[in-house]
XYZ file of C-alpha atoms in Angstrom:
659
model
C 0.157 0.029 -0.262
C 1.258 3.211 -0.236
C 2.627 4.939 2.017
C 0.998 8.841 2.841
C 3.600 10.638 4.750
C 4.472 13.527 6.432
C 6.897 16.241 7.255
C 10.253 14.511 8.390
C 8.673 10.933 7.866
C 10.439 8.342 6.004
C 9.679 4.841 4.293
C 11.967 2.208 3.192
C 12.581 1.732 -0.404
C 11.216 -1.592 -2.207
C 13.897 -0.662 -5.008
C 16.666 1.079 -6.709
C 15.399 2.227 -9.999
C 12.368 4.191 -9.278
C 10.442 8.051 -10.327
C 9.616 10.541 -8.610
C 6.680 12.049 -10.156
C 5.749 15.966 -8.831
C 2.770 18.007 -9.822
C 2.577 21.395 -8.521
C -0.118 23.718 -10.075
C 2.057 25.792 -12.166
C 5.306 25.917 -13.717
C 8.144 24.647 -11.453
C 11.939 23.882 -11.837
C 12.799 20.321 -10.419
C 16.021 19.327 -9.596
C 18.135 17.305 -7.943
C 22.194 17.685 -5.457
C 23.714 14.420 -4.471
C 25.720 15.131 -1.095
C 28.251 13.337 0.736
C 28.427 11.216 4.363
C 28.517 14.594 5.465
C 25.454 16.036 4.183
C 27.769 18.473 2.097
C 27.220 18.708 -1.901
C 30.997 19.301 -3.191
C 30.121 20.926 -5.966
C 28.602 22.346 -8.819
C 29.000 18.322 -11.004
C 26.784 16.602 -7.657
C 23.576 18.988 -8.909
C 21.138 18.180 -11.606
C 18.845 20.444 -13.077
C 17.501 21.252 -16.148
C 20.395 22.853 -17.661
C 22.370 20.027 -17.146
C 19.583 17.130 -16.581
C 21.803 14.298 -16.184
C 24.186 12.777 -13.252
C 24.944 8.641 -12.979
C 22.031 7.787 -11.646
C 19.125 10.034 -12.077
C 17.941 12.375 -14.669
C 15.471 15.120 -14.337
C 13.548 17.279 -16.191
C 14.950 20.023 -19.170
C 12.379 22.621 -18.242
C 10.123 24.669 -16.030
C 6.201 22.918 -16.462
C 3.567 21.891 -14.360
C 4.042 18.315 -13.631
C 7.375 16.516 -13.849
C 8.923 12.996 -13.735
C 12.117 12.435 -12.699
C 13.999 8.971 -13.530
C 16.403 6.939 -10.165
C 18.276 4.294 -10.463
C 20.417 4.284 -6.489
C 22.589 1.548 -7.267
C 24.369 3.030 -10.421
C 25.432 6.239 -7.447
C 28.637 6.880 -6.817
C 29.697 4.757 -3.391
C 30.367 8.652 -2.678
C 26.390 9.437 -2.579
C 25.351 9.559 1.103
C 21.860 11.194 -0.185
C 20.321 12.190 -2.825
C 17.878 15.433 -2.434
C 15.062 16.930 -4.917
C 13.967 20.009 -4.924
C 11.460 21.873 -6.565
C 11.910 26.282 -7.313
C 9.549 28.637 -9.193
C 10.903 30.665 -12.250
C 12.217 33.569 -11.967
C 12.215 36.794 -14.646
C 9.577 34.364 -16.531
C 6.200 35.875 -14.796
C 3.920 34.361 -12.841
C 3.709 33.566 -8.858
C 6.985 34.584 -7.040
C 6.223 32.833 -3.455
C 5.358 28.910 -2.846
C 2.096 30.100 -0.423
C 0.193 31.995 -4.028
C -0.211 28.081 -5.693
C -1.582 24.867 -4.999
C 0.235 22.835 -2.329
C 3.231 20.772 -4.609
C 1.980 16.849 -4.833
C 5.766 14.547 -4.723
C 5.063 11.158 -4.895
C 7.553 7.897 -4.992
C 7.030 5.720 -8.054
C 8.273 1.604 -8.905
C 8.858 1.721 -12.801
C 5.723 -0.115 -13.400
C 3.583 3.285 -11.460
C 2.907 1.683 -8.932
C 3.249 4.178 -5.759
C 5.545 3.523 -2.967
C 5.029 6.760 -1.169
C 3.247 9.915 -1.872
C 3.445 13.627 0.124
C 1.472 17.013 0.080
C 4.022 19.905 0.865
C 1.755 22.312 2.994
C 2.675 25.328 4.992
C 4.772 26.647 2.228
C 4.390 30.944 2.443
C 7.249 33.822 1.145
C 9.290 30.647 -0.105
C 10.499 30.194 -3.954
C 12.307 26.682 -3.072
C 11.971 23.689 -1.281
C 13.680 20.978 -0.949
C 10.220 18.093 -1.201
C 12.498 14.835 -1.016
C 15.192 13.032 0.805
C 16.388 9.529 -0.415
C 18.935 8.723 2.056
C 21.496 5.648 2.582
C 21.027 3.678 5.961
C 22.570 0.384 6.306
C 23.256 -0.523 3.599
C 18.913 -0.218 2.021
C 18.027 3.231 0.733
C 14.893 4.666 2.776
C 12.887 8.153 1.479
C 12.215 11.475 4.164
C 9.509 13.985 3.193
C 11.331 16.933 3.945
C 9.738 19.765 3.044
C 11.996 22.631 3.888
C 11.497 26.014 2.204
C 13.922 28.320 1.554
C 12.882 32.191 0.384
C 16.166 33.152 -0.789
C 15.022 30.971 -3.795
C 17.330 28.412 -4.751
C 20.773 30.063 -3.658
C 19.504 29.705 0.154
C 19.073 26.764 -0.410
C 21.966 25.290 -2.149
C 24.478 27.599 0.154
C 22.173 25.714 3.255
C 23.403 22.661 1.132
C 26.794 23.357 1.286
C 27.828 24.416 -2.795
C 30.667 26.505 -2.464
C 28.766 28.149 -6.319
C 25.760 28.503 -4.818
C 25.206 31.982 -6.171
C 26.618 31.717 -9.226
C 24.456 28.229 -10.313
C 20.663 29.180 -8.902
C 21.754 32.133 -11.392
C 22.353 30.670 -14.175
C 19.994 27.720 -13.836
C 16.846 30.825 -13.623
C 18.464 32.469 -15.769
C 18.104 30.052 -17.844
C 15.081 28.572 -17.697
C 14.306 32.049 -17.720
C 15.548 32.667 -21.481
C 13.696 29.266 -23.215
C 17.501 27.823 -22.797
C 16.401 25.190 -20.731
C 12.806 24.006 -22.297
C 14.189 23.111 -25.417
C 11.749 24.900 -27.662
C 13.952 24.807 -30.476
C 11.624 24.101 -33.858
C 11.361 20.912 -34.873
C 13.940 19.246 -36.217
C 14.723 18.733 -40.572
C 13.421 15.556 -42.045
C 16.610 13.794 -43.490
C 16.946 13.209 -47.631
C 14.871 10.038 -47.213
C 11.625 11.963 -44.671
C 12.319 9.322 -41.354
C 13.421 11.169 -38.586
C 13.890 10.000 -35.176
C 11.735 9.884 -32.193
C 11.929 10.019 -28.690
C 8.838 8.910 -26.599
C 7.835 10.880 -23.018
C 5.034 10.944 -21.056
C 3.323 13.955 -21.165
C 1.718 15.770 -17.503
C -1.043 15.714 -15.815
C -2.804 19.395 -16.074
C -2.145 22.115 -13.265
C -5.829 20.703 -11.556
C -4.798 16.952 -10.865
C -2.298 16.161 -8.646
C -0.818 13.101 -7.891
C 1.675 11.100 -10.513
C 1.594 11.212 -14.366
C -0.907 9.868 -16.668
C 0.555 7.608 -18.595
C -1.485 8.979 -21.457
C -1.761 11.223 -24.372
C -0.065 10.320 -27.668
C 2.070 7.022 -26.865
C 2.888 5.792 -24.236
C 5.499 4.283 -24.227
C 7.447 3.048 -21.285
C 8.943 5.224 -18.149
C 12.194 7.489 -18.560
C 15.062 5.165 -17.412
C 17.534 6.521 -15.198
C 21.065 8.042 -16.613
C 24.381 4.985 -16.729
C 27.092 5.427 -14.214
C 30.309 7.812 -15.282
C 30.966 11.174 -15.155
C 28.489 13.327 -14.473
C 26.245 14.593 -17.471
C 26.561 11.333 -18.664
C 24.341 9.236 -22.227
C 21.140 8.227 -20.080
C 19.813 4.893 -20.481
C 17.747 3.937 -23.845
C 14.625 4.208 -23.746
C 12.642 1.201 -22.011
C 9.904 0.212 -24.169
C 8.242 -1.782 -22.442
C 7.311 -2.418 -18.967
C 6.175 -6.327 -18.358
C 3.587 -6.244 -15.714
C 3.120 -9.166 -13.513
C 2.093 -12.697 -15.310
C -0.757 -13.466 -13.321
C -1.071 -17.561 -13.838
C -4.424 -19.351 -15.650
C -5.957 -22.209 -16.507
C -3.792 -22.112 -19.607
C 0.082 -21.148 -18.195
C 0.385 -17.527 -17.186
C -0.393 -14.710 -19.203
C 2.166 -12.764 -19.994
C 0.469 -8.569 -20.208
C 3.426 -7.021 -22.172
C 2.741 -5.839 -25.573
C 3.492 -9.347 -27.781
C 6.280 -8.993 -30.449
C 8.140 -6.001 -28.164
C 11.832 -6.500 -28.441
C 14.375 -5.362 -27.095
C 16.864 -5.242 -29.560
C 16.819 -2.103 -32.369
C 13.818 -2.176 -34.791
C 14.256 -2.330 -38.434
C 14.499 1.154 -40.216
C 11.089 1.930 -41.882
C 10.428 0.989 -45.481
C 11.221 3.162 -47.824
C 9.512 7.039 -48.704
C 8.305 8.982 -50.778
C 10.784 10.487 -52.585
C 13.144 13.043 -51.538
C 11.477 16.359 -51.936
C 13.023 19.144 -54.304
C 15.190 22.151 -53.219
C 13.097 24.246 -51.244
C 9.985 22.433 -51.277
C 8.931 20.518 -47.617
C 9.588 16.996 -47.788
C 5.700 15.161 -48.584
C 4.390 13.036 -45.319
C 3.989 8.770 -45.671
C 1.773 7.134 -42.896
C 4.617 4.808 -40.905
C 7.720 6.704 -41.675
C 8.766 6.323 -37.975
C 10.668 3.792 -36.873
C 9.109 0.239 -35.231
C 8.850 -3.605 -35.863
C 5.671 -3.111 -37.379
C 3.355 -1.235 -39.242
C 1.630 -0.033 -36.047
C 4.329 0.922 -33.196
C 5.338 3.181 -37.044
C 2.254 4.728 -36.671
C 2.364 5.022 -33.514
C 6.069 6.828 -32.794
C 4.763 8.589 -35.866
C 2.096 9.511 -33.862
C 4.242 10.893 -31.688
C 6.524 12.586 -33.063
C 3.443 14.775 -34.411
C 2.661 15.681 -31.036
C 6.425 16.427 -30.413
C 6.850 18.900 -33.290
C 3.491 20.221 -31.990
C 4.113 20.684 -29.143
C 8.157 22.056 -29.847
C 6.879 24.539 -32.138
C 3.913 26.278 -30.762
C 6.511 27.072 -27.927
C 9.196 27.853 -29.831
C 6.721 30.944 -30.644
C 5.468 31.769 -28.194
C 9.200 32.359 -26.842
C 9.444 33.983 -29.520
C 5.769 36.420 -28.889
C 7.088 36.980 -25.374
C 10.723 38.194 -26.216
C 9.227 40.859 -28.805
C 6.956 41.930 -25.879
C 9.167 42.533 -23.282
C 11.581 43.944 -25.925
C 9.001 46.903 -27.344
C 8.105 47.407 -22.929
C 11.640 48.409 -21.811
C 12.146 50.407 -24.924
C 9.476 51.908 -24.452
C 10.321 52.483 -20.538
C 13.354 53.241 -21.230
C 11.695 55.946 -23.922
C 8.673 57.015 -20.724
C 11.808 57.256 -18.501
C 13.160 60.390 -19.904
C 11.051 63.679 -19.248
C 12.493 65.094 -22.669
C 11.285 62.480 -24.584
C 8.167 62.724 -23.267
C 6.743 65.813 -25.264
C 6.736 66.401 -28.365
C 7.089 63.769 -31.390
C 9.839 62.720 -29.883
C 8.680 59.855 -27.804
C 5.506 59.137 -30.589
C 8.060 58.703 -32.843
C 9.998 55.958 -30.579
C 6.867 54.152 -29.314
C 5.757 54.381 -33.157
C 9.389 51.729 -34.063
C 9.293 50.036 -30.673
C 6.276 48.979 -31.610
C 7.054 48.416 -35.150
C 10.007 46.334 -34.098
C 7.674 44.456 -31.606
C 5.186 43.465 -34.967
C 7.629 42.552 -37.394
C 9.934 39.468 -34.695
C 5.614 38.444 -34.492
C 5.010 37.841 -37.436
C 8.179 36.411 -38.503
C 7.270 33.602 -35.609
C 3.687 33.531 -36.946
C 5.384 32.791 -40.734
C 7.780 30.132 -38.982
C 4.986 28.393 -36.886
C 3.379 28.621 -39.554
C 5.044 26.876 -42.361
C 5.351 23.753 -39.595
C 1.827 23.527 -39.111
C 1.137 23.090 -42.129
C 2.858 20.170 -42.213
C 2.108 18.787 -39.410
C -1.459 19.096 -41.041
C -0.744 17.440 -44.181
C 1.303 14.721 -42.782
C -1.805 14.351 -39.738
C -4.013 13.811 -43.564
C -2.002 10.706 -44.708
C -0.931 9.524 -40.862
C -5.199 9.466 -39.246
C -6.435 7.536 -42.297
C -4.033 4.933 -41.900
C -4.522 3.654 -38.480
C -5.195 0.658 -37.102
C -8.096 -0.365 -35.119
C -7.208 1.025 -32.138
C -5.705 4.256 -32.230
C -8.927 5.171 -34.913
C -11.662 7.536 -34.193
C -14.703 6.204 -34.644
C -15.635 7.683 -38.429
C -12.280 6.626 -39.293
C -13.135 3.952 -42.315
C -10.805 1.529 -41.110
C -14.510 0.153 -38.397
C -16.608 -0.734 -41.225
C -13.373 -3.356 -41.739
C -13.178 -4.503 -38.223
C -12.446 -8.363 -36.882
C -12.220 -9.089 -33.602
C -8.393 -9.341 -33.232
C -6.354 -11.535 -32.198
C -3.227 -10.301 -30.201
C -3.701 -6.829 -28.166
C -3.008 -3.609 -28.809
C 0.170 -1.640 -28.101
C -1.829 1.465 -27.792
C -4.930 2.959 -27.333
C -6.789 5.674 -28.508
C -8.752 7.961 -25.792
C -9.197 11.322 -28.000
C -8.049 13.770 -30.046
C -5.253 16.072 -28.677
C -5.016 20.349 -29.866
C -3.555 23.911 -29.079
C -5.229 27.582 -29.307
C -2.417 28.171 -31.603
C -3.536 24.878 -33.970
C -7.553 25.203 -32.877
C -7.700 23.280 -37.037
C -4.781 20.300 -36.291
C -5.783 17.705 -34.089
C -2.761 14.930 -32.545
C -4.237 10.943 -31.368
C -4.293 11.371 -27.336
C -2.606 7.199 -27.959
C -2.481 5.702 -23.875
C -0.568 2.160 -24.256
C -2.391 -0.822 -22.751
C -2.080 -2.569 -20.885
C -3.852 0.394 -18.730
C -1.095 1.225 -15.783
C -4.360 3.624 -14.221
C -7.808 4.020 -14.536
C -9.948 7.094 -15.773
C -11.445 9.286 -14.360
C -14.381 10.417 -16.380
C -15.332 13.440 -15.022
C -18.957 14.653 -15.673
C -19.509 18.094 -13.637
C -17.583 20.304 -16.099
C -19.226 22.499 -18.788
C -17.972 23.420 -22.168
C -14.804 25.419 -23.140
C -16.778 27.716 -24.478
C -19.905 27.122 -22.406
C -21.873 26.132 -24.555
C -23.006 22.998 -22.182
C -23.398 23.872 -19.024
C -26.680 21.569 -18.305
C -25.881 18.854 -15.141
C -27.601 17.172 -16.555
C -26.704 16.663 -20.479
C -22.623 16.335 -19.051
C -23.710 13.358 -16.690
C -25.918 11.842 -20.347
C -22.127 12.656 -22.151
C -19.843 11.007 -19.268
C -21.463 7.981 -19.533
C -21.041 8.083 -23.645
C -17.755 9.244 -23.006
C -17.394 5.937 -20.219
C -19.075 3.131 -22.999
C -17.059 4.133 -26.028
C -13.998 3.612 -24.632
C -14.921 0.457 -22.843
C -16.260 -0.664 -26.118
C -13.021 0.440 -27.474
C -10.987 -1.064 -24.726
C -13.779 -4.428 -25.516
C -13.357 -4.086 -29.298
C -9.437 -4.605 -29.485
C -8.807 -7.936 -27.064
C -8.492 -10.872 -28.014
C -11.930 -12.470 -27.605
C -12.333 -13.924 -24.272
C -9.560 -11.133 -23.089
C -11.377 -8.423 -21.813
C -14.099 -8.638 -19.083
C -16.223 -5.770 -18.206
C -18.693 -4.867 -15.448
C -21.077 -2.268 -14.262
C -22.307 -0.645 -11.381
C -24.794 1.294 -11.659
C -26.845 2.191 -8.182
C -28.947 4.447 -8.886
C -29.867 2.783 -13.105
C -29.450 6.362 -14.315
C -27.139 5.371 -17.023
C -29.444 2.593 -18.159
C -29.516 4.575 -21.597
C -25.907 5.103 -22.196
C -25.119 0.826 -20.960
C -27.760 -0.002 -24.053
C -25.473 -0.968 -26.330
C -23.170 -3.023 -24.110
C -26.170 -4.414 -22.566
C -28.319 -5.617 -25.389
C -25.400 -6.931 -27.396
C -24.564 -9.229 -24.659
C -20.832 -8.352 -23.723
C -20.888 -7.837 -20.365
C -20.213 -10.486 -17.753
C -23.349 -9.810 -16.178
C -26.267 -6.700 -16.444
C -25.286 -3.540 -14.013
C -25.522 -3.941 -10.693
C -28.098 -1.541 -8.915
C -29.164 -1.270 -5.417
C -26.886 -1.545 -2.166
C -26.589 -5.842 -3.163
C -25.246 -5.241 -6.202
C -22.424 -2.532 -5.134
C -21.200 -4.588 -2.775
C -21.376 -8.318 -4.670
C -18.904 -6.238 -7.400
C -16.831 -4.676 -5.352
C -16.066 -7.543 -2.925
C -15.992 -10.632 -6.038
C -13.396 -8.293 -7.490
C -11.236 -7.344 -4.271
C -11.149 -11.264 -3.849
C -9.729 -11.660 -7.337
C -6.958 -8.533 -6.571
C -5.936 -9.891 -3.243
C -5.885 -14.004 -4.616
C -3.854 -13.491 -7.925
C -1.452 -11.173 -5.917
C -0.837 -13.796 -2.708
C -0.168 -16.341 -5.657
C 2.575 -13.339 -7.788
C 3.865 -13.786 -3.654
C 4.207 -17.136 -2.977
C 4.325 -18.374 -6.806
C 1.476 -20.345 -6.553
C 0.001 -20.725 -9.494
C -1.828 -23.793 -9.186
C -3.900 -22.848 -5.928
C -5.913 -20.352 -8.178
C -9.281 -21.698 -8.087
C -9.552 -22.928 -11.494
C -13.225 -20.975 -12.819
C -11.162 -17.811 -12.216
C -11.659 -15.548 -14.574
C -7.966 -15.270 -16.359
C -9.305 -11.680 -18.361
C -8.509 -8.653 -17.700
C -11.234 -7.229 -15.855
C -12.739 -3.539 -15.995
C -15.120 -1.568 -13.995
C -17.388 1.037 -14.787
C -18.739 2.989 -11.890
C -21.528 5.601 -12.847
C -23.287 8.599 -10.147
C -20.010 8.042 -8.011
C -19.337 8.853 -5.140
C -23.772 8.957 -4.150
C -24.579 5.566 -3.293
C -20.895 4.915 -1.714
C -20.882 3.799 1.912
C -17.378 4.006 2.917
C -16.584 0.926 3.401
C -17.185 0.817 -0.619
C -15.248 3.681 -1.212
C -12.210 2.151 0.814
C -12.498 -0.792 -1.774
C -12.081 1.192 -5.353
C -9.794 2.855 -3.823
C -8.201 -0.932 -3.268
C -8.959 -1.393 -6.985
C -7.529 1.853 -7.838
C -4.054 1.513 -6.658
C -3.724 -2.559 -6.813
C -6.298 -3.742 -10.074
C -3.765 -2.205 -12.703
C -1.204 -4.620 -11.543
C -3.015 -7.455 -11.672
C -5.551 -6.617 -14.242
C -8.460 -4.694 -12.734
C -9.003 -1.717 -13.845
C -11.632 1.618 -12.673
C -13.492 3.990 -14.803
C -15.201 6.224 -12.603
C -17.712 8.777 -14.243
C -18.427 10.990 -11.202
C -18.429 14.866 -10.219
C -14.934 16.164 -9.077
C -17.399 18.880 -7.146
C -19.567 16.453 -5.545
C -16.485 14.219 -4.859
C -14.464 16.924 -3.133
C -17.748 17.628 -1.398
C -16.776 14.487 0.578
C -13.367 15.457 2.291
C -10.468 14.099 2.092
C -11.030 10.556 1.970
C -11.380 10.647 -1.672
C -8.162 12.409 -2.492
C -5.700 9.116 -3.084
C -8.425 8.192 -5.026
C -9.239 10.670 -7.847
C -5.388 11.045 -8.065
C -5.004 7.710 -8.761
C -6.946 8.019 -11.729
C -6.251 9.291 -14.987
C -9.150 12.937 -15.659
C -10.795 12.681 -19.028
C -13.814 15.132 -19.619
C -17.252 14.757 -21.415
C -16.290 18.014 -23.823
C -13.815 20.221 -24.275
C -11.252 20.747 -21.835
C -7.453 21.947 -21.470
C -6.590 20.395 -18.428
C -3.867 17.886 -19.891
C -0.198 19.675 -20.822
C 3.092 18.213 -21.974
C 6.242 17.088 -20.729
C 8.058 19.585 -22.031
C 7.515 22.931 -21.388
C 3.699 22.758 -19.653
C 1.820 23.600 -22.363
C -2.177 23.131 -21.544
C -3.487 21.064 -24.111
C -6.931 20.569 -25.088
C -8.471 17.710 -24.972
C -11.629 16.008 -26.855
C -13.406 12.880 -26.134
C -13.661 10.448 -28.355
C -17.232 9.731 -29.500
C -19.711 7.743 -31.892
C -20.346 10.161 -34.092
C -24.373 10.605 -34.288
C -26.627 8.483 -35.753
C -23.907 5.553 -35.963
C -24.336 2.282 -36.374
C -20.612 1.352 -36.243
C -20.975 0.798 -31.778
C -23.806 -1.330 -33.007
C -21.571 -3.383 -35.491
C -18.722 -3.432 -32.961
C -19.909 -4.909 -29.986
C -21.827 -7.703 -32.054
C -19.503 -8.359 -33.502
C -17.265 -8.630 -30.104
C -20.047 -10.883 -29.155
C -20.482 -13.082 -30.867
C -17.027 -14.276 -31.158
C -17.114 -14.052 -26.691
C -19.728 -17.133 -27.170
C -18.259 -19.184 -30.048
């Protein structure tokens, strides 16, 4: 179970390879220092920060962002390192809050590489501090532990680093703040040019949560390829290990042997290059986009990596545009301040001429940035137009013709589309939001927030749309798994979701009719909780033969409607247990709930909320990318009005299950 730490409390770490996940609500700088046995940091080469993100045994983010994932391999740290301090600081010189008391309390969690949470800590009681030591990972009698620290510093990074004994504290703090302020540490350069054959190399990372979601980062937005590997041992700033793309879940014994939850066909060797693509572009022309021009073992994997690359390209080119606009505005303000500071220039035509010149320079810089952005958007739009029709069913929208030729698959795909993402600067360009399978976290479909444009604010309509979203996602999960390898349960205490659930009920793809009333709720939760317990005991004890012969070895999805209405404390505790322990043994949650209603139940539901990935039934800008923390507008993947595709797909799933 997860240990929820308070300040000063420690907890043993069960493994040396882990992640520290940070959710701060506002962009923060994340870093780490290595200390000797006296708790001192000998030099700047013992500090990992955005300008120098890798050290032997650890890697931190390259930019300020609202959410971070820091990778650690404690076994690869030099023997002289006895303590690792995780630091958070508010960036200076870029606007925004200058003290932690003005933002939501930062939340940090230590997790395993499989996403399982080991310990968490919410840093409260901060006020004027602009830098804080969040956690310490330290050696004690040959083992590693984590301690919740929460020590803040009103003097910022300089005071924090000086307190740890770093001789060059002020110089290093200044260079970090300057790099972040100028955008140098945020990797916001325009996308790299294509090679002659149109191939490009893309590296996957995991998008962060949006500013309204605490807790661990979601696995999803396009293409979650696993967890960032810890850097190799070597000199500070050395290269990092390759991404570990396939995190193998614990095998679940069954009647036919163990079930391997890792993606079939995933291999550890480098994949072969993609097949020949379009001919090189003529000088002065952009390369013609081709579907599947990324690397990978199969077309599906190449398309998956290509979608991820498009997401990264759009994030970076938009960041470059915003950085250029910010620079133009800052330069214009400086020039105007200079003019107005001289009383002689405020009178007559001299001041007016200086103001016009400053505004003209501003307009020229913004126009140049927009031209570059439009060029990149045109290329990405052209790529999207060839990639979207080529996507397999698991990656495709419901209106893609590929669904009309749907057949129940023979193997599990590597990812699933849960919606689309877009930015304000590119409202006509959407990037598929792909989430790796099997799911590492459950889903919270928020039924209590209206659309961004205010066109949909009725609570009844929102609840109906939330259930439609849940059914569409459940149908997609059933459709992409082989027959009999995915089981769906439904809890609908008051029966309010009957209309939305009709396609699942009428086609017969559910394990049983939706559970209603207190007795039905308790029965379903008890059976799934017992299943998690049995499989966990079998895995830990190596006693596969002790499992009941009638145990369903398929992955399980529990849809819960109208939560938390109709649920007592015991049921809430069981749901939290399923959310925490279930994914590792193939049990997943999908809660349809109003976040504001759930908040009225007090802090009891906060851990459950943090453990799930929030989606919305209407467009909402609550997700962020892992590079610069853009607020991406998420759009759910819904069935087109009047379409029979859902009935067609579910009917085939039901027929395959019966046969």
